[in-house]
PDB file of C-alpha atoms in Angstrom:
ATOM      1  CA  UNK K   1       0.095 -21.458  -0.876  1.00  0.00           C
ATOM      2  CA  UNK K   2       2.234 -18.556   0.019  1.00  0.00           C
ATOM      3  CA  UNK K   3       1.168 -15.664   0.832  1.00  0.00           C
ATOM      4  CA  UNK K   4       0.659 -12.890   3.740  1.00  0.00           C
ATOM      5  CA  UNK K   5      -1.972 -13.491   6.074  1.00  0.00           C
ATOM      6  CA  UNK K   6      -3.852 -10.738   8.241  1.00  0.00           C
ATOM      7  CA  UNK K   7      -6.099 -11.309  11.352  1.00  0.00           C
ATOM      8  CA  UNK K   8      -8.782 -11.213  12.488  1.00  0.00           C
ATOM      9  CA  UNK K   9     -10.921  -9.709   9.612  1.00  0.00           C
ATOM     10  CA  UNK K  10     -12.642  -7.440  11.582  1.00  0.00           C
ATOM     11  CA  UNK K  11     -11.910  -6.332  15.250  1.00  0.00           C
ATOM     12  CA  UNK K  12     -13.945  -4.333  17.929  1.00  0.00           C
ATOM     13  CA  UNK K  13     -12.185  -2.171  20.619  1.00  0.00           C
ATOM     14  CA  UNK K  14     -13.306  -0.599  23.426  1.00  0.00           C
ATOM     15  CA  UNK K  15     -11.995   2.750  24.405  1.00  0.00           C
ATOM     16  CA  UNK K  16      -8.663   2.203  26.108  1.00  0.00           C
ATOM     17  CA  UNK K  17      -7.975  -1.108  25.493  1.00  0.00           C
ATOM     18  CA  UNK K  18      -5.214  -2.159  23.614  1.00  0.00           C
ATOM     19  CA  UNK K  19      -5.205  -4.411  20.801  1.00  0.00           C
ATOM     20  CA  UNK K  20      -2.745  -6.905  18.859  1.00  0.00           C
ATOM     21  CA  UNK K  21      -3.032  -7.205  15.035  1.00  0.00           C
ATOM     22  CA  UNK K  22      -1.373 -10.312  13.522  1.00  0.00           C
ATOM     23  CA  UNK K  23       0.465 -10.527  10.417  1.00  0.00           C
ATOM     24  CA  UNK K  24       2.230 -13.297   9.144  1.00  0.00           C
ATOM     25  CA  UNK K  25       3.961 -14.397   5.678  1.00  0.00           C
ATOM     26  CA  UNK K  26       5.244 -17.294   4.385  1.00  0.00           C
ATOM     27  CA  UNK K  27       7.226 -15.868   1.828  1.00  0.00           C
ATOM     28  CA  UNK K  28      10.709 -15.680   3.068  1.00  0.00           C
ATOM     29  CA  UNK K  29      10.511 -12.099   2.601  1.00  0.00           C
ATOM     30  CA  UNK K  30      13.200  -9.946   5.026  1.00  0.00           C
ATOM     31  CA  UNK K  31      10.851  -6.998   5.329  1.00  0.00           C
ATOM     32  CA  UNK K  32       7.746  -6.074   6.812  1.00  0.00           C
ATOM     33  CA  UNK K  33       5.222  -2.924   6.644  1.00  0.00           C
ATOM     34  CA  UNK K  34       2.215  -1.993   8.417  1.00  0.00           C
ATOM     35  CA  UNK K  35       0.279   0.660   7.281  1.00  0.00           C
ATOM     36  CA  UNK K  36      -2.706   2.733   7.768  1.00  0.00           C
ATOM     37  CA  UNK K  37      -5.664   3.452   5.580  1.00  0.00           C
ATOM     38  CA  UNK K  38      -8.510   5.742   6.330  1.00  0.00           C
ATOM     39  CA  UNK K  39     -10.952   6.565   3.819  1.00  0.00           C
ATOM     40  CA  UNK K  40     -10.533   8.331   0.847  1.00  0.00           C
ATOM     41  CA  UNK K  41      -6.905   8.538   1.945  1.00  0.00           C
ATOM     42  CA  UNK K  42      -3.523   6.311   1.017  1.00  0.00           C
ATOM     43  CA  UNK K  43      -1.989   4.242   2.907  1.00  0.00           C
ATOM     44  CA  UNK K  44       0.600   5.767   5.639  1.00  0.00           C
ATOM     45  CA  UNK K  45       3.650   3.791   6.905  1.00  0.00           C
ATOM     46  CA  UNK K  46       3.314   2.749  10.511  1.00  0.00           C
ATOM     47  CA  UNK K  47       6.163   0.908  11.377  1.00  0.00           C
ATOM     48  CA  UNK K  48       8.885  -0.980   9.362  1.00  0.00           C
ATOM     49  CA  UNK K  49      11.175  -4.308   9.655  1.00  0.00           C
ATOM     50  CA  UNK K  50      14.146  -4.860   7.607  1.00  0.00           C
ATOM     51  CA  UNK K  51      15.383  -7.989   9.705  1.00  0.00           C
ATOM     52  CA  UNK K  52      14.095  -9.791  12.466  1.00  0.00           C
ATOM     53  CA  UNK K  53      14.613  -7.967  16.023  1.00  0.00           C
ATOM     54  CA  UNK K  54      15.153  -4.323  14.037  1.00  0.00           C
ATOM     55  CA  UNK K  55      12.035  -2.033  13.134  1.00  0.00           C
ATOM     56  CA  UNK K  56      12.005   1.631  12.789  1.00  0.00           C
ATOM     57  CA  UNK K  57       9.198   4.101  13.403  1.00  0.00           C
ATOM     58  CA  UNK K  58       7.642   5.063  10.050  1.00  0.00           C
ATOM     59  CA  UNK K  59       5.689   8.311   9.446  1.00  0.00           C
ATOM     60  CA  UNK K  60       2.286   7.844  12.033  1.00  0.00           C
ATOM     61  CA  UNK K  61       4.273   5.768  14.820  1.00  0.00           C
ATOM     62  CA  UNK K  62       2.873   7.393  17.387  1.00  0.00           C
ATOM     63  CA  UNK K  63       0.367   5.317  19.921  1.00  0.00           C
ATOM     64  CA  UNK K  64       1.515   1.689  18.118  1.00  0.00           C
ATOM     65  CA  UNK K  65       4.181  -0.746  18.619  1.00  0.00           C
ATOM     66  CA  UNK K  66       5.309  -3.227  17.065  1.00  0.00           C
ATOM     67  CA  UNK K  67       7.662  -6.620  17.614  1.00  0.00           C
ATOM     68  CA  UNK K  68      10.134  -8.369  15.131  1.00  0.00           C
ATOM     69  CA  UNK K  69      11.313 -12.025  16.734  1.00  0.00           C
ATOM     70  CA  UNK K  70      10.302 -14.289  14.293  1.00  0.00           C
ATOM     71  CA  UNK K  71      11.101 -13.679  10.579  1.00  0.00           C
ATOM     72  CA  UNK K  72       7.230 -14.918   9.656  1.00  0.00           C
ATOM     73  CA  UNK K  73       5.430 -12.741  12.323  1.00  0.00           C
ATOM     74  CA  UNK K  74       4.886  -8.600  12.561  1.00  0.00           C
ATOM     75  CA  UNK K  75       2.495  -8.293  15.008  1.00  0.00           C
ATOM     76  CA  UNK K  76       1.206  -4.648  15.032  1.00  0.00           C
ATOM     77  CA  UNK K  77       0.061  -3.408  18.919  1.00  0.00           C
ATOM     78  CA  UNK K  78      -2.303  -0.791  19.135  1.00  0.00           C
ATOM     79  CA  UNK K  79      -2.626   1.228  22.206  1.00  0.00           C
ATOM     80  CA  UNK K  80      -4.744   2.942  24.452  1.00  0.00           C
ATOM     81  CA  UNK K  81      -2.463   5.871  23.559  1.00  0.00           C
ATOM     82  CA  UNK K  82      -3.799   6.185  19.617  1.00  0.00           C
ATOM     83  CA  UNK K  83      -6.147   8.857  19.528  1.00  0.00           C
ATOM     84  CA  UNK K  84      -8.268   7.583  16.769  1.00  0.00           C
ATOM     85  CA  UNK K  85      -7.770   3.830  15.895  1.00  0.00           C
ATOM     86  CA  UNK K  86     -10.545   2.971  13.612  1.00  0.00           C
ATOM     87  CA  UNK K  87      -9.340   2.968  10.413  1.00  0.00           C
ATOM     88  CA  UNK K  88      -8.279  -0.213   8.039  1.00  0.00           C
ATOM     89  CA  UNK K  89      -4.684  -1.698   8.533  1.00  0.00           C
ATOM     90  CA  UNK K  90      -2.814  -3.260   5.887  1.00  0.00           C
ATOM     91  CA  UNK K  91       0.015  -5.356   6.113  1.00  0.00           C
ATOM     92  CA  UNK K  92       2.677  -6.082   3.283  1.00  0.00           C
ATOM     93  CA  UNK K  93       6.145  -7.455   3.095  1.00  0.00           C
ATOM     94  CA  UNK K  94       8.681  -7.381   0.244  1.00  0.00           C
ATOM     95  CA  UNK K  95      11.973  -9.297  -0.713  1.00  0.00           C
ATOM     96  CA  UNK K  96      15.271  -7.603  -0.231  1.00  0.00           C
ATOM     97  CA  UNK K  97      17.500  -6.342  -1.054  1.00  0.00           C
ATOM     98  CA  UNK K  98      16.025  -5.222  -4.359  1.00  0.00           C
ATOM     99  CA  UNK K  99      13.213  -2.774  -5.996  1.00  0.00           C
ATOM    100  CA  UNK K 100      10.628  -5.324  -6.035  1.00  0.00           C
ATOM    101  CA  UNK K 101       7.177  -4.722  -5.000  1.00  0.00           C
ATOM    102  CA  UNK K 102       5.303  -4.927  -1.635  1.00  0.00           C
ATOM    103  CA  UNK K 103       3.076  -8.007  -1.224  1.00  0.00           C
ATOM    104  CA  UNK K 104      -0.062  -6.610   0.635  1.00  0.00           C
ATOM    105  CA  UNK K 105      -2.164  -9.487   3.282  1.00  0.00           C
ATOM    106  CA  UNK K 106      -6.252  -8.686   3.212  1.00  0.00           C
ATOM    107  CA  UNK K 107      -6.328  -6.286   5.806  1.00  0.00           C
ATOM    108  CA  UNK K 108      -7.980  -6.132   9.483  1.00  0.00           C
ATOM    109  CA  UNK K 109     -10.497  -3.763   9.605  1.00  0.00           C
ATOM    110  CA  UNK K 110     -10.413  -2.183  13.495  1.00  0.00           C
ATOM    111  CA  UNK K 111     -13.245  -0.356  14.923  1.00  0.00           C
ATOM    112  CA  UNK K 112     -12.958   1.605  18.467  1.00  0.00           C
ATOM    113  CA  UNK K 113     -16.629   0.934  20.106  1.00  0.00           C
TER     114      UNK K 113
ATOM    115  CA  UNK N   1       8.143  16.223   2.212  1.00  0.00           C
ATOM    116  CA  UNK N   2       7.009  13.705  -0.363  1.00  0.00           C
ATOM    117  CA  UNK N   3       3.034  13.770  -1.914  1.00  0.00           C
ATOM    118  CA  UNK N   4       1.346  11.650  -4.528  1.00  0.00           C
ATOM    119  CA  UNK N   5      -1.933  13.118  -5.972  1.00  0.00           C
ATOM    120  CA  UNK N   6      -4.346  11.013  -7.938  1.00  0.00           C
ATOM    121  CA  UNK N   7      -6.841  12.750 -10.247  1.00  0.00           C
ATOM    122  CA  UNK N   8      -9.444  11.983 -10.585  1.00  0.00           C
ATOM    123  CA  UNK N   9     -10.005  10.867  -7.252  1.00  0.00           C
ATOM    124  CA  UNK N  10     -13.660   8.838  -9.220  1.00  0.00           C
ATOM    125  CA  UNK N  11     -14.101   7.850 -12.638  1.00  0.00           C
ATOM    126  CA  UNK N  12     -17.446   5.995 -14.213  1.00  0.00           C
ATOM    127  CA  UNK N  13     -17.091   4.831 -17.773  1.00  0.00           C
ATOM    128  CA  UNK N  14     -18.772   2.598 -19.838  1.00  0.00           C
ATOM    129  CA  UNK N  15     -17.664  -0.856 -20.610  1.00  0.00           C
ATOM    130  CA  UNK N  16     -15.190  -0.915 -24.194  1.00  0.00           C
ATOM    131  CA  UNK N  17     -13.528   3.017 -23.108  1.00  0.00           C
ATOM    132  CA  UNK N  18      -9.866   3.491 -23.224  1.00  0.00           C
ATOM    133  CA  UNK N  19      -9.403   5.315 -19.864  1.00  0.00           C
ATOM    134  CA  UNK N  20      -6.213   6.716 -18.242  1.00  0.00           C
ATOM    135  CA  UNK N  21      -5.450   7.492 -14.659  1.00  0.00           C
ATOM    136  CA  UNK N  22      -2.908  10.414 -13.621  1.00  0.00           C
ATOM    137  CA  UNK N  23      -0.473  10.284 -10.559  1.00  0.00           C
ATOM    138  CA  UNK N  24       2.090  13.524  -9.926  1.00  0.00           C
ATOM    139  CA  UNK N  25       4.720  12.992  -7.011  1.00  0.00           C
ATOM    140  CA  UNK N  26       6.283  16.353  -5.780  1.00  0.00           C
ATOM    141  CA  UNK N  27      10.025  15.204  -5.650  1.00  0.00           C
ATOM    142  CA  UNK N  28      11.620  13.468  -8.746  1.00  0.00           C
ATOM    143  CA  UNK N  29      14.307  11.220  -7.383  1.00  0.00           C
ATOM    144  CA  UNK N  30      12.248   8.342  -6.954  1.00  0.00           C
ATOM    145  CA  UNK N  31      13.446   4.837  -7.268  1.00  0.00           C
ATOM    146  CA  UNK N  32      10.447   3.602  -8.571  1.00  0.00           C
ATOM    147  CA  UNK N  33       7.003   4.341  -9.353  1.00  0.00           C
ATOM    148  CA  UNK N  34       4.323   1.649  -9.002  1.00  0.00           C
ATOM    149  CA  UNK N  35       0.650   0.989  -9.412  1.00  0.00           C
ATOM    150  CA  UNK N  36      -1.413  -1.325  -7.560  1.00  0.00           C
ATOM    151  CA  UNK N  37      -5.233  -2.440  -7.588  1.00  0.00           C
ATOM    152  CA  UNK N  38      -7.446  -2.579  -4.630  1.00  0.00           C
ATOM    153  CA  UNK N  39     -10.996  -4.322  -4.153  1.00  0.00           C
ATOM    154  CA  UNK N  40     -13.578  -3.054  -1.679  1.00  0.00           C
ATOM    155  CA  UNK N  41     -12.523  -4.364   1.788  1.00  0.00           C
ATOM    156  CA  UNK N  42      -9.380  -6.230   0.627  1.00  0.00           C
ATOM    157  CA  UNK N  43      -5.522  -5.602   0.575  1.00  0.00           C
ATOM    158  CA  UNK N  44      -3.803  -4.262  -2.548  1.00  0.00           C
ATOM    159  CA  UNK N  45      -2.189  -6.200  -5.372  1.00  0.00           C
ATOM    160  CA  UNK N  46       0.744  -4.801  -7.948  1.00  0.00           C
ATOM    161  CA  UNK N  47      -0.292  -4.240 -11.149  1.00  0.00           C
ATOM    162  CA  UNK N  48       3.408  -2.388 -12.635  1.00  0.00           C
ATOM    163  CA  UNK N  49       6.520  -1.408 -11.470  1.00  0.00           C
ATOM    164  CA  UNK N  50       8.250   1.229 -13.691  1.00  0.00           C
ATOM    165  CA  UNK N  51      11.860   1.949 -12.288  1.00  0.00           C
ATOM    166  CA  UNK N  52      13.382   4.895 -12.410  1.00  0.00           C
ATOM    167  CA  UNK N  53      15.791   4.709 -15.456  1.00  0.00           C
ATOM    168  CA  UNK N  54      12.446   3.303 -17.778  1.00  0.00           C
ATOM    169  CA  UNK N  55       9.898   5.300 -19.165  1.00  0.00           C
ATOM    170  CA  UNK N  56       7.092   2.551 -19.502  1.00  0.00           C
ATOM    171  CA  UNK N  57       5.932  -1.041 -18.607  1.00  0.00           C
ATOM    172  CA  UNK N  58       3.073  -2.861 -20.587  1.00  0.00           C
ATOM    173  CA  UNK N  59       0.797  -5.690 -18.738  1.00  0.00           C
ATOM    174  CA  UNK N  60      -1.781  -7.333 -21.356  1.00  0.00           C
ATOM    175  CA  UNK N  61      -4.235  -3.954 -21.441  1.00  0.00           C
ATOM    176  CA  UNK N  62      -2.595  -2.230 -18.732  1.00  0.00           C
ATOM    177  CA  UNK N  63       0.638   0.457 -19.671  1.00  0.00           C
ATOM    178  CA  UNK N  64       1.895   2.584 -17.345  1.00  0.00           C
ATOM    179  CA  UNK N  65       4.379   5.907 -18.078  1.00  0.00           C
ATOM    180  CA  UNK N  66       6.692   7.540 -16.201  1.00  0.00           C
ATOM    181  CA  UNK N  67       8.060  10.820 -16.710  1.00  0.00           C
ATOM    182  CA  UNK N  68      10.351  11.584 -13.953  1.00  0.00           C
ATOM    183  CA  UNK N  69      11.212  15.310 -14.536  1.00  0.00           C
ATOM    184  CA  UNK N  70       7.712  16.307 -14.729  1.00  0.00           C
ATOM    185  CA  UNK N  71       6.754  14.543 -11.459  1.00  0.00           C
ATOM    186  CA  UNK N  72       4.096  12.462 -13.704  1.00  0.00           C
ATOM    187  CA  UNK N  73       3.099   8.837 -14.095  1.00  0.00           C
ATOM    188  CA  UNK N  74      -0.614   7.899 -16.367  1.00  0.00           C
ATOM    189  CA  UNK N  75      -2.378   4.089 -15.962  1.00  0.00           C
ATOM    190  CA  UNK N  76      -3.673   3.891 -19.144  1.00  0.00           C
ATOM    191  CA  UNK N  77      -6.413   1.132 -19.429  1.00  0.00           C
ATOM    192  CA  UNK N  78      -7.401  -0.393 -22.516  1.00  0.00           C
ATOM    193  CA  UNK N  79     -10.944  -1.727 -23.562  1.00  0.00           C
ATOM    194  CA  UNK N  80     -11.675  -1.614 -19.937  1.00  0.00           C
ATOM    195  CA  UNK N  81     -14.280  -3.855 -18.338  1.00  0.00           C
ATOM    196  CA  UNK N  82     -16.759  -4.744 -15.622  1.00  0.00           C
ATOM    197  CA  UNK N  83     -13.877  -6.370 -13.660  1.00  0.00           C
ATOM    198  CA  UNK N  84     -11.609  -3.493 -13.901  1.00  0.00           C
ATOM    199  CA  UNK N  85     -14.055  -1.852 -11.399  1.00  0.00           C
ATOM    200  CA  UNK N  86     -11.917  -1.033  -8.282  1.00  0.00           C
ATOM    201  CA  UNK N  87      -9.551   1.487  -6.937  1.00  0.00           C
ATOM    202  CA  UNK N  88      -6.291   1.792  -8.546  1.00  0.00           C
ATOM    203  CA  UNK N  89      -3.878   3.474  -6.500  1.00  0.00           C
ATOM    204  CA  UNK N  90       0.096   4.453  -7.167  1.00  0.00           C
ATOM    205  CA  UNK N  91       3.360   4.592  -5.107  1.00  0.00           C
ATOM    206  CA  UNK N  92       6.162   6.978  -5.692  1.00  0.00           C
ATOM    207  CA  UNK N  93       9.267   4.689  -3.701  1.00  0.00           C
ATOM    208  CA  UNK N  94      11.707   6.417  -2.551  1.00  0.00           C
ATOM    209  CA  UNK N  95      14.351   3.867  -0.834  1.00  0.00           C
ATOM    210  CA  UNK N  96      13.873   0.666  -0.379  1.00  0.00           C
ATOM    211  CA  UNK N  97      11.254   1.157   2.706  1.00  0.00           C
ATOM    212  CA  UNK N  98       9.042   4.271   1.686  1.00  0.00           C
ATOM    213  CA  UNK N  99       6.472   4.191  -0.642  1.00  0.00           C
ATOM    214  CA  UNK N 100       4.472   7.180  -0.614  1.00  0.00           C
ATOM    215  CA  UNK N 101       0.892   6.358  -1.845  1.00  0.00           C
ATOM    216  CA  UNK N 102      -1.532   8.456  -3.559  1.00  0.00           C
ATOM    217  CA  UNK N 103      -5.279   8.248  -2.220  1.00  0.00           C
ATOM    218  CA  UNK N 104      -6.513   6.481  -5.029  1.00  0.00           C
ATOM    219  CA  UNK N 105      -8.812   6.733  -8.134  1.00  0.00           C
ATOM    220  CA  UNK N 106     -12.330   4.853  -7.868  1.00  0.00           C
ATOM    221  CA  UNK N 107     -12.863   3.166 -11.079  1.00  0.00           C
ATOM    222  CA  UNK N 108     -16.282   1.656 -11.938  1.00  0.00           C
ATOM    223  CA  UNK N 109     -16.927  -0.017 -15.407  1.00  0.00           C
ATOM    224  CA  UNK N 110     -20.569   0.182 -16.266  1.00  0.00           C
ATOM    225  CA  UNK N 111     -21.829  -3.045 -18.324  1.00  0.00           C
TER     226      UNK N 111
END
């Protein structure tokens, strides 16, 4: 099966702790998103990877960080710096270069306790 | 700066309607527009891609429009159904790594 996998599911925080969110794909896909959604919102760009060992900040950067070694993996860090981490995280990847679409993995819902 | 709006941001129809979502995007030269589908809880799947030199894209009961110098795309939904129920949202792309996403319009399908 390919596809883009997300986890864990669901993830509890304390205050000041940070966190890793895993994201992986078995696509072959070059790039990798992570994005933000709150409710009632759309989704906001994180960070972005357009080849392994280069990301660049995306529009909400600011308290995450991210690392790019293995084509497959994204892993998404988020720190005790982020001033309001709950929220939904989505992870996608696409195939480049081209105009095709993003392929989006389930999501890991993070909650700050 | 780039927005998407989605109106109506909820929508509750009943089973057999015709129905048609709007997206607007504040700066034309997009690459592409695109519509996806998301499930309570759950990541989002593409439903069309219209690029930016097309005007529509059909998929079984689902066309989508694009009208570029108005800032406009519509989802129109045919005969819609119980399992249409979710929230459809669309992307206005802009290179090849920024999609711009609206916040979505709730869809629910009453039998």
């Amino acid at each position: 099966d390919g596809g883009i996998t997300q986890s864990p599911k669901y993830l509890f925080r304390k205050e000041g702790q940070n966190v890793t969110l895993s994201c992986e794909q078995n696509l072959n896909h070059d790039a990798m998103y992570w994005y933000r959604q709150d409710p009632g919102q759309g989704l906001r760009l994180i960070y972005y990877s357009q080849i392994v060992n280069d990301f660049q900040k995306g529009d909400i950067a600011e308290g995450y960080s991210v690392s790019r070694e293995k084509k497959e993996s994204f892993p998404l860090t988020v720190t005790s710096a982020q001033k309001n981490p709950t929220a939904f995280y989505l992870c996608a990847s696409r195939r480049t270069p081209s105009t095709d679409t993003q392929y989006f993995g389930p999501g890991t819902r993070l909650t700050v306790l | 700066k780039q927005e998407v709006t989605q109106i109506p941001a909820a929508l509750s129809v009943p089973e057999g309607e015709n129905l048609v979502l709007n997206c607007s995007f504040t700066d034309s030269a997009i690459y592409n527009l695109q519509w996806f589908r998301q499930d309570p809880g759950k990541g989002l799947t593409s439903l069309l891609l219209i690029q930016s030199s097309q005007r529509e894209q059909t998929s079984g009961r689902l066309n989508a429009s694009l009208d570029k110098s108005s800032g406009r795309s519509t989802l129109y939904i045919a005969a819609s159904q119980p399992g249409d129920s979710a929230t459809y949202l669309c992307a206005a792309v802009y290179n090849f790594n920024k999609f711009y996403f609206g916040s979505g319009t709730k869809l629910n399908v009453k039998p």
